[in-house]
Amino acid sequence: MRGYTGDKDAFLKRLRRIEGQVRGLQRMVENDEYCIDVLTQISAATKALQAVSLGLMDEHLKHCVAEAIAQGGEAADEKVREASEAIARLVRS
């Protein structure tokens, strides 16, 4: 079981909403909408994706990383490294 399994429905709902936002962006470009309006909607979709990623990271730290640390050893080191790399990717994006 993954750490986010308990909140899976909420994550899926948010992702479906983001999918709708992206389809809306496609329509805006197809309809030659004003550039700033398109950029505003891109910003909103980006923030929504960031919120999902932060939620997933939070669940990963609470469950996967915490469990690995409790067990100790190389598995713990690997989970911490993996989480650190994921955080670095999120910060760069």
Short mmCIF file of C-alpha atoms in Angstrom, two decimals:
data_model
loop_
_atom_site.label_atom_id
_atom_site.label_comp_id
_atom_site.label_asym_id
_atom_site.label_seq_id
_atom_site.Cartn_x
_atom_site.Cartn_y
_atom_site.Cartn_z
CA MET A 1 0.00 0.00 0.00
CA ARG A 2 1.28 3.44 -0.91
CA GLY A 3 1.23 6.33 1.55
CA TYR A 4 -1.33 8.25 -0.48
CA THR A 5 -3.77 5.34 -0.80
CA GLY A 6 -6.04 6.72 1.92
CA ASP A 7 -6.35 10.01 0.03
CA LYS A 8 -6.31 8.47 -3.44
CA ASP A 9 -9.81 9.64 -4.35
CA ALA A 10 -8.99 13.23 -3.38
CA PHE A 11 -5.77 13.15 -5.41
CA LEU A 12 -7.60 11.71 -8.42
CA LYS A 13 -10.32 14.36 -8.13
CA ARG A 14 -7.70 17.12 -8.11
CA LEU A 15 -5.87 15.58 -11.07
CA ARG A 16 -9.10 15.35 -13.06
CA ARG A 17 -9.76 19.01 -12.32
CA ILE A 18 -6.25 19.85 -13.56
CA GLU A 19 -6.87 17.77 -16.67
CA GLY A 20 -9.94 19.92 -17.33
CA GLN A 21 -7.85 23.05 -16.86
CA VAL A 22 -5.35 21.82 -19.43
CA ARG A 23 -8.13 21.04 -21.92
CA GLY A 24 -9.42 24.56 -21.29
CA LEU A 25 -5.96 25.89 -22.09
CA GLN A 26 -5.97 24.02 -25.38
CA ARG A 27 -9.33 25.57 -26.26
CA MET A 28 -8.04 29.02 -25.32
CA VAL A 29 -5.11 28.66 -27.70
CA GLU A 30 -7.33 27.22 -30.43
CA ASN A 31 -9.64 30.23 -30.03
CA ASP A 32 -6.74 32.70 -30.09
CA GLU A 33 -7.52 34.01 -26.60
CA TYR A 34 -5.50 36.90 -25.18
CA CYS A 35 -1.95 35.84 -24.23
CA ILE A 36 -2.14 37.12 -20.66
CA ASP A 37 -5.38 35.21 -20.05
CA VAL A 38 -3.74 31.99 -21.27
CA LEU A 39 -0.68 32.64 -19.09
CA THR A 40 -2.92 33.28 -16.08
CA GLN A 41 -4.61 29.91 -16.59
CA ILE A 42 -1.24 28.20 -17.07
CA SER A 43 -0.15 29.66 -13.74
CA ALA A 44 -3.30 28.32 -12.07
CA ALA A 45 -2.75 24.82 -13.52
CA THR A 46 0.90 24.90 -12.46
CA LYS A 47 -0.02 25.84 -8.90
CA ALA A 48 -2.62 23.08 -8.82
CA LEU A 49 -0.01 20.52 -9.92
CA GLN A 50 2.39 21.84 -7.31
CA ALA A 51 -0.27 21.39 -4.63
CA VAL A 52 -0.78 17.77 -5.69
CA SER A 53 2.96 17.12 -5.71
CA LEU A 54 3.37 18.64 -2.24
CA GLY A 55 0.52 16.49 -0.96
CA LEU A 56 2.12 13.36 -2.41
CA MET A 57 5.49 14.34 -0.94
CA ASP A 58 3.90 14.85 2.46
CA GLU A 59 2.30 11.41 2.33
CA HIS A 60 5.57 9.86 1.16
CA LEU A 61 7.48 11.38 4.06
CA LYS A 62 4.83 10.40 6.63
CA HIS A 63 4.54 6.83 5.48
CA CYS A 64 7.27 5.47 3.23
CA VAL A 65 10.22 7.41 4.65
CA ALA A 66 9.09 7.19 8.28
CA GLU A 67 8.59 3.43 7.97
CA ALA A 68 12.01 2.95 6.37
CA ILE A 69 13.69 5.04 9.07
CA ALA A 70 12.00 2.97 11.76
CA GLN A 71 13.45 -0.16 10.14
CA GLY A 72 16.86 1.46 9.72
CA GLY A 73 19.76 0.31 7.61
CA GLU A 74 20.35 0.84 3.91
CA ALA A 75 16.63 0.95 3.12
CA ALA A 76 16.30 4.03 5.33
CA ASP A 77 19.25 5.72 3.67
CA GLU A 78 17.81 4.95 0.24
CA LYS A 79 14.36 6.37 1.11
CA VAL A 80 15.87 9.57 2.52
CA ARG A 81 18.07 9.97 -0.58
CA GLU A 82 15.10 9.32 -2.84
CA ALA A 83 12.97 11.89 -0.98
CA SER A 84 15.77 14.45 -1.09
CA GLU A 85 16.12 14.03 -4.84
CA ALA A 86 12.36 14.36 -5.33
CA ILE A 87 12.33 17.56 -3.25
CA ALA A 88 15.21 18.92 -5.32
CA ARG A 89 13.26 18.21 -8.53
CA LEU A 90 10.19 19.99 -7.13
CA VAL A 91 12.21 23.02 -6.10
CA ARG A 92 13.77 23.29 -9.57
CA SER A 93 10.42 23.17 -11.34
#
